[in-house]
Amino acid sequence: MLRIVSYNIHKCRGLDQRVRPARIAQVLRGLDADVIALQEVICGHGTDELEQARYIASHIGGYNFVFGENRKVGEAGYGNAVLSRLKILSAENYDLTAGDREKRGCLRADIELPGGQVLHLFNAHLGTGYMERRRQAHKLVHESALRNPRFAGKRVVLGDFNEWSRGLVTELLSAHLQTVDLRPHFQRLPSYPTILPFMHLDHIYFDPIVELKHFAMDRRRLAMIASDHLPLIADFDVKAV
């Protein structure tokens, strides 16, 4: 079984407006994930607040990590990160920026699974504008990224898609991949914001060979304060080919 978590950590700034990487690490330690996809991560040098990816990776049990920078916040990088206790073979960051909107991206990490199989995980954070997301959706499913034949078969695409109703992002990704249907799992579907959620912005898509066995959201008190998003938790059985 392979446990994957997707979590927008909001620069480690909680609902109390305090920046606490240690609190995010505490949330993640309790989830016991094999692979973790983080969005809104600061990765710089100096304090724990500026070295969030490195700090979290080292404080949840010595995970490896890769970081995809999309823009700068001061002198530090800002983007997505993938943490894994399995070997990360390679990684690539795709520029999904649409026009003059805020720079956005998708970080692909190739994870070596037990038995030598490779999982291609795409960690995306899309924009808030309707037309912006439409352009980003086409970039994401382009032959150079998601539809590259080299990645066919074992793909998981997840992150903060900023799409709270069925739009082009959902339609394009659903045409190529399966998705988590949250209705059987929760009476309240949304994952954002944490305290009184009314939007479901975070999604997980996957190839059929990556069979979903269990799905949950972390609704512990700490998780509801640590960020403005809730962590998504998916357990997969990756079939051998």
mmCIF file of C-alpha atoms in Angstrom:
data_model
loop_
_atom_site.group_PDB
_atom_site.id
_atom_site.type_symbol
_atom_site.label_atom_id
_atom_site.label_comp_id
_atom_site.label_asym_id
_atom_site.label_seq_id
_atom_site.Cartn_x
_atom_site.Cartn_y
_atom_site.Cartn_z
ATOM 1 C CA MET A 1 0.000 0.000 0.000
ATOM 2 C CA LEU A 2 1.231 3.493 -0.890
ATOM 3 C CA ARG A 3 0.005 6.490 1.110
ATOM 4 C CA ILE A 4 0.112 9.875 -0.637
ATOM 5 C CA VAL A 5 -0.802 13.182 0.998
ATOM 6 C CA SER A 6 -1.551 16.501 -0.716
ATOM 7 C CA TYR A 7 -1.378 19.609 1.463
ATOM 8 C CA ASN A 8 -1.388 23.342 0.738
ATOM 9 C CA ILE A 9 0.569 24.594 3.744
ATOM 10 C CA HIS A 10 -0.040 28.337 3.108
ATOM 11 C CA LYS A 11 3.644 29.217 3.705
ATOM 12 C CA CYS A 12 3.252 27.502 7.113
ATOM 13 C CA ARG A 13 1.022 30.379 8.217
ATOM 14 C CA GLY A 14 -1.885 29.118 10.287
ATOM 15 C CA LEU A 15 -5.289 30.592 10.950
ATOM 16 C CA ASP A 16 -3.768 32.289 13.997
ATOM 17 C CA GLN A 17 -1.450 34.141 11.548
ATOM 18 C CA ARG A 18 1.628 32.509 13.080
ATOM 19 C CA VAL A 19 4.254 30.977 10.787
ATOM 20 C CA ARG A 20 4.987 27.576 12.328
ATOM 21 C CA PRO A 21 6.811 24.985 10.187
ATOM 22 C CA ALA A 22 6.983 22.792 13.309
ATOM 23 C CA ARG A 23 3.190 22.706 13.445
ATOM 24 C CA ILE A 24 2.951 21.591 9.803
ATOM 25 C CA ALA A 25 5.556 18.907 10.518
ATOM 26 C CA GLN A 26 3.504 17.728 13.498
ATOM 27 C CA VAL A 27 0.402 17.405 11.317
ATOM 28 C CA LEU A 28 2.317 15.383 8.727
ATOM 29 C CA ARG A 29 4.018 13.115 11.264
ATOM 30 C CA GLY A 30 0.593 11.907 12.312
ATOM 31 C CA LEU A 31 -0.337 10.911 8.753
ATOM 32 C CA ASP A 32 2.539 8.436 8.150
ATOM 33 C CA ALA A 33 2.649 9.142 4.397
ATOM 34 C CA ASP A 34 5.083 7.603 1.942
ATOM 35 C CA VAL A 35 4.926 10.595 -0.404
ATOM 36 C CA ILE A 36 3.779 14.138 0.395
ATOM 37 C CA ALA A 37 2.927 16.869 -2.121
ATOM 38 C CA LEU A 38 3.079 20.360 -0.625
ATOM 39 C CA GLN A 39 1.911 23.606 -2.189
ATOM 40 C CA GLU A 40 2.736 27.205 -1.155
ATOM 41 C CA VAL A 41 6.165 26.342 0.208
ATOM 42 C CA ILE A 42 8.976 28.804 0.931
ATOM 43 C CA CYS A 43 12.462 27.452 0.285
ATOM 44 C CA GLY A 44 15.356 29.751 1.085
ATOM 45 C CA HIS A 45 18.312 29.885 3.443
ATOM 46 C CA GLY A 46 18.503 30.848 7.077
ATOM 47 C CA THR A 47 15.641 30.422 9.532
ATOM 48 C CA ASP A 48 13.155 27.569 9.710
ATOM 49 C CA GLU A 49 10.518 29.947 8.315
ATOM 50 C CA LEU A 50 12.636 30.323 5.155
ATOM 51 C CA GLU A 51 13.746 26.695 4.830
ATOM 52 C CA GLN A 52 10.321 25.144 5.076
ATOM 53 C CA ALA A 53 10.792 22.182 2.739
ATOM 54 C CA ARG A 54 14.080 21.157 4.346
ATOM 55 C CA TYR A 55 12.786 21.699 7.878
ATOM 56 C CA ILE A 56 9.583 19.696 7.370
ATOM 57 C CA ALA A 57 11.374 16.857 5.542
ATOM 58 C CA SER A 58 13.913 16.466 8.347
ATOM 59 C CA HIS A 59 11.370 16.752 11.167
ATOM 60 C CA ILE A 60 8.926 14.103 9.984
ATOM 61 C CA GLY A 61 11.427 11.286 9.779
ATOM 62 C CA GLY A 62 14.244 12.073 7.366
ATOM 63 C CA TYR A 63 12.349 12.309 4.062
ATOM 64 C CA ASN A 64 14.006 13.190 0.762
ATOM 65 C CA PHE A 65 12.590 16.264 -0.957
ATOM 66 C CA VAL A 66 12.617 18.171 -4.222
ATOM 67 C CA PHE A 67 11.419 21.731 -4.712
ATOM 68 C CA GLY A 68 9.979 23.482 -7.737
ATOM 69 C CA GLU A 69 10.370 27.258 -7.591
ATOM 70 C CA ASN A 70 7.680 29.302 -9.322
ATOM 71 C CA ARG A 71 8.581 32.792 -8.085
ATOM 72 C CA LYS A 72 10.441 34.690 -5.386
ATOM 73 C CA VAL A 73 9.182 35.835 -1.998
ATOM 74 C CA GLY A 74 11.862 38.290 -0.979
ATOM 75 C CA GLU A 75 15.124 36.414 -1.483
ATOM 76 C CA ALA A 76 13.548 32.982 -1.013
ATOM 77 C CA GLY A 77 11.945 30.680 -3.560
ATOM 78 C CA TYR A 78 8.220 29.977 -3.467
ATOM 79 C CA GLY A 79 6.501 27.014 -5.073
ATOM 80 C CA ASN A 80 5.714 23.328 -4.639
ATOM 81 C CA ALA A 81 7.642 20.541 -2.927
ATOM 82 C CA VAL A 82 7.501 16.750 -2.942
ATOM 83 C CA LEU A 83 8.724 14.850 0.121
ATOM 84 C CA SER A 84 9.278 11.107 -0.046
ATOM 85 C CA ARG A 85 10.689 8.348 2.097
ATOM 86 C CA LEU A 86 11.055 6.394 -1.129
ATOM 87 C CA LYS A 87 13.826 7.250 -3.574
ATOM 88 C CA ILE A 88 13.177 10.236 -5.857
ATOM 89 C CA LEU A 89 14.792 9.326 -9.175
ATOM 90 C CA SER A 90 14.304 12.645 -10.956
ATOM 91 C CA ALA A 91 12.187 15.776 -10.951
ATOM 92 C CA GLU A 92 11.104 18.563 -13.291
ATOM 93 C CA ASN A 93 9.227 21.803 -12.727
ATOM 94 C CA TYR A 94 6.753 22.897 -15.404
ATOM 95 C CA ASP A 95 5.911 26.562 -15.883
ATOM 96 C CA LEU A 96 2.106 26.924 -15.978
ATOM 97 C CA THR A 97 2.077 30.713 -15.844
ATOM 98 C CA ALA A 98 -0.684 32.269 -17.942
ATOM 99 C CA GLY A 99 0.226 35.640 -19.418
ATOM 100 C CA ASP A 100 1.022 38.296 -16.835
ATOM 101 C CA ARG A 101 -0.732 36.507 -13.989
ATOM 102 C CA GLU A 102 1.081 35.240 -10.885
ATOM 103 C CA LYS A 103 3.694 32.638 -11.738
ATOM 104 C CA ARG A 104 2.389 29.107 -11.193
ATOM 105 C CA GLY A 105 3.833 25.665 -11.747
ATOM 106 C CA CYS A 106 3.622 21.903 -11.520
ATOM 107 C CA LEU A 107 6.425 19.845 -10.022
ATOM 108 C CA ARG A 108 6.861 16.290 -11.333
ATOM 109 C CA ALA A 109 8.707 13.821 -9.129
ATOM 110 C CA ASP A 110 9.515 10.285 -10.300
ATOM 111 C CA ILE A 111 9.281 7.973 -7.299
ATOM 112 C CA GLU A 112 10.902 4.524 -7.248
ATOM 113 C CA LEU A 113 8.431 2.038 -5.764
ATOM 114 C CA PRO A 114 9.274 -1.300 -4.158
ATOM 115 C CA GLY A 115 9.968 -3.794 -6.933
ATOM 116 C CA GLY A 116 11.490 -1.181 -9.221
ATOM 117 C CA GLN A 117 8.330 0.375 -10.623
ATOM 118 C CA VAL A 118 8.241 4.155 -11.065
ATOM 119 C CA LEU A 119 5.371 6.455 -10.077
ATOM 120 C CA HIS A 120 5.150 9.838 -11.810
ATOM 121 C CA LEU A 121 3.645 12.321 -9.367
ATOM 122 C CA PHE A 122 2.547 15.751 -10.636
ATOM 123 C CA ASN A 123 2.111 18.342 -7.869
ATOM 124 C CA ALA A 124 0.232 21.372 -9.218
ATOM 125 C CA HIS A 125 -0.946 24.736 -7.932
ATOM 126 C CA LEU A 126 -3.157 26.560 -10.416
ATOM 127 C CA GLY A 127 -4.376 30.155 -10.495
ATOM 128 C CA THR A 128 -7.512 31.778 -9.158
ATOM 129 C CA GLY A 129 -8.720 33.299 -12.448
ATOM 130 C CA TYR A 130 -11.181 31.442 -14.678
ATOM 131 C CA MET A 131 -9.426 32.148 -17.994
ATOM 132 C CA GLU A 132 -6.045 31.717 -16.303
ATOM 133 C CA ARG A 133 -6.926 28.165 -15.243
ATOM 134 C CA ARG A 134 -8.182 27.295 -18.721
ATOM 135 C CA ARG A 135 -4.790 28.164 -20.201
ATOM 136 C CA GLN A 136 -3.006 26.349 -17.419
ATOM 137 C CA ALA A 137 -5.123 23.230 -17.967
ATOM 138 C CA HIS A 138 -3.932 22.978 -21.574
ATOM 139 C CA LYS A 139 -0.312 23.433 -20.485
ATOM 140 C CA LEU A 140 -0.685 20.727 -17.851
ATOM 141 C CA VAL A 141 -2.074 18.079 -20.223
ATOM 142 C CA HIS A 142 0.346 18.989 -23.021
ATOM 143 C CA GLU A 143 2.515 16.285 -24.617
ATOM 144 C CA SER A 144 5.541 17.792 -22.884
ATOM 145 C CA ALA A 145 4.008 17.215 -19.444
ATOM 146 C CA LEU A 146 1.153 14.957 -18.408
ATOM 147 C CA ARG A 147 0.581 13.357 -21.831
ATOM 148 C CA ASN A 148 4.254 12.633 -22.429
ATOM 149 C CA PRO A 149 4.340 8.928 -23.430
ATOM 150 C CA ARG A 150 7.240 8.366 -21.019
ATOM 151 C CA PHE A 151 4.896 8.934 -18.073
ATOM 152 C CA ALA A 152 1.922 6.884 -19.245
ATOM 153 C CA GLY A 153 0.502 4.286 -16.880
ATOM 154 C CA LYS A 154 1.494 5.253 -13.365
ATOM 155 C CA ARG A 155 0.558 8.904 -12.934
ATOM 156 C CA VAL A 156 -0.890 10.699 -9.931
ATOM 157 C CA VAL A 157 -1.837 14.353 -10.410
ATOM 158 C CA LEU A 158 -2.760 16.269 -7.295
ATOM 159 C CA GLY A 159 -2.623 19.622 -5.564
ATOM 160 C CA ASP A 160 -4.534 22.869 -5.258
ATOM 161 C CA PHE A 161 -6.372 23.418 -8.530
ATOM 162 C CA ASN A 162 -8.387 26.452 -7.316
ATOM 163 C CA GLU A 163 -11.402 25.040 -9.155
ATOM 164 C CA TRP A 164 -14.459 24.814 -6.922
ATOM 165 C CA SER A 165 -16.933 23.850 -9.675
ATOM 166 C CA ARG A 166 -16.518 21.587 -12.687
ATOM 167 C CA GLY A 167 -14.462 23.527 -15.220
ATOM 168 C CA LEU A 168 -11.986 22.865 -18.007
ATOM 169 C CA VAL A 169 -9.297 21.628 -15.604
ATOM 170 C CA THR A 170 -11.652 18.962 -14.263
ATOM 171 C CA GLU A 171 -12.853 18.005 -17.733
ATOM 172 C CA LEU A 172 -9.375 17.673 -19.249
ATOM 173 C CA LEU A 173 -7.903 15.731 -16.351
ATOM 174 C CA SER A 174 -10.967 13.501 -16.035
ATOM 175 C CA ALA A 175 -10.633 12.633 -19.723
ATOM 176 C CA HIS A 176 -7.218 11.086 -19.037
ATOM 177 C CA LEU A 177 -7.394 9.997 -15.396
ATOM 178 C CA GLN A 178 -9.706 8.817 -12.657
ATOM 179 C CA THR A 179 -10.480 11.077 -9.714
ATOM 180 C CA VAL A 180 -11.476 10.780 -6.085
ATOM 181 C CA ASP A 181 -15.234 11.045 -5.630
ATOM 182 C CA LEU A 182 -15.612 12.610 -2.202
ATOM 183 C CA ARG A 183 -19.389 12.186 -1.911
ATOM 184 C CA PRO A 184 -19.296 8.700 -0.377
ATOM 185 C CA HIS A 185 -16.745 9.878 2.177
ATOM 186 C CA PHE A 186 -18.107 13.123 3.596
ATOM 187 C CA GLN A 187 -21.291 15.014 4.189
ATOM 188 C CA ARG A 188 -19.267 18.215 3.853
ATOM 189 C CA LEU A 189 -17.256 17.992 0.677
ATOM 190 C CA PRO A 190 -15.011 21.067 0.806
ATOM 191 C CA SER A 191 -11.453 21.231 2.055
ATOM 192 C CA TYR A 192 -11.086 25.040 2.128
ATOM 193 C CA PRO A 193 -11.078 27.037 4.294
ATOM 194 C CA THR A 194 -10.450 24.678 7.180
ATOM 195 C CA ILE A 195 -12.807 25.932 9.895
ATOM 196 C CA LEU A 196 -15.956 26.545 7.833
ATOM 197 C CA PRO A 197 -15.105 24.984 4.472
ATOM 198 C CA PHE A 198 -17.313 25.855 1.525
ATOM 199 C CA MET A 199 -14.987 25.227 -1.442
ATOM 200 C CA HIS A 200 -13.309 22.056 -2.637
ATOM 201 C CA LEU A 201 -10.116 23.299 -4.285
ATOM 202 C CA ASP A 202 -7.837 20.322 -3.666
ATOM 203 C CA HIS A 203 -8.055 17.270 -5.914
ATOM 204 C CA ILE A 204 -6.345 13.950 -6.673
ATOM 205 C CA TYR A 205 -6.358 12.278 -10.117
ATOM 206 C CA PHE A 206 -4.728 8.947 -10.976
ATOM 207 C CA ASP A 207 -4.280 6.258 -13.611
ATOM 208 C CA PRO A 208 -6.495 3.148 -13.264
ATOM 209 C CA ILE A 209 -3.466 0.972 -12.575
ATOM 210 C CA VAL A 210 -2.944 3.052 -9.411
ATOM 211 C CA GLU A 211 -5.976 1.705 -7.571
ATOM 212 C CA LEU A 212 -7.476 3.876 -4.828
ATOM 213 C CA LYS A 213 -8.162 1.858 -1.675
ATOM 214 C CA HIS A 214 -8.977 4.552 0.881
ATOM 215 C CA PHE A 215 -9.388 8.312 1.017
ATOM 216 C CA ALA A 216 -9.721 10.752 3.902
ATOM 217 C CA MET A 217 -9.252 14.360 4.962
ATOM 218 C CA ASP A 218 -7.357 15.209 8.104
ATOM 219 C CA ARG A 219 -9.871 16.998 10.320
ATOM 220 C CA ARG A 220 -7.871 16.909 13.536
ATOM 221 C CA ARG A 221 -7.903 20.146 15.494
ATOM 222 C CA LEU A 222 -4.223 20.822 14.754
ATOM 223 C CA ALA A 223 -4.742 20.406 10.998
ATOM 224 C CA MET A 224 -7.663 22.829 11.076
ATOM 225 C CA ILE A 225 -5.425 25.534 12.535
ATOM 226 C CA ALA A 226 -2.033 24.870 10.909
ATOM 227 C CA SER A 227 -3.061 26.046 7.402
ATOM 228 C CA ASP A 228 -6.121 27.319 5.545
ATOM 229 C CA HIS A 229 -6.359 23.986 3.647
ATOM 230 C CA LEU A 230 -6.888 20.474 4.967
ATOM 231 C CA PRO A 231 -4.527 17.621 4.026
ATOM 232 C CA LEU A 232 -5.909 15.019 1.613
ATOM 233 C CA ILE A 233 -4.863 11.418 2.329
ATOM 234 C CA ALA A 234 -5.064 8.691 -0.331
ATOM 235 C CA ASP A 235 -4.005 5.056 -0.006
ATOM 236 C CA PHE A 236 -3.187 3.341 -3.283
ATOM 237 C CA ASP A 237 -2.447 -0.190 -4.390
ATOM 238 C CA VAL A 238 -0.076 0.082 -7.347
ATOM 239 C CA LYS A 239 -0.576 -2.928 -9.597
ATOM 240 C CA ALA A 240 2.485 -4.619 -11.046
ATOM 241 C CA VAL A 241 2.825 -4.587 -14.852
#
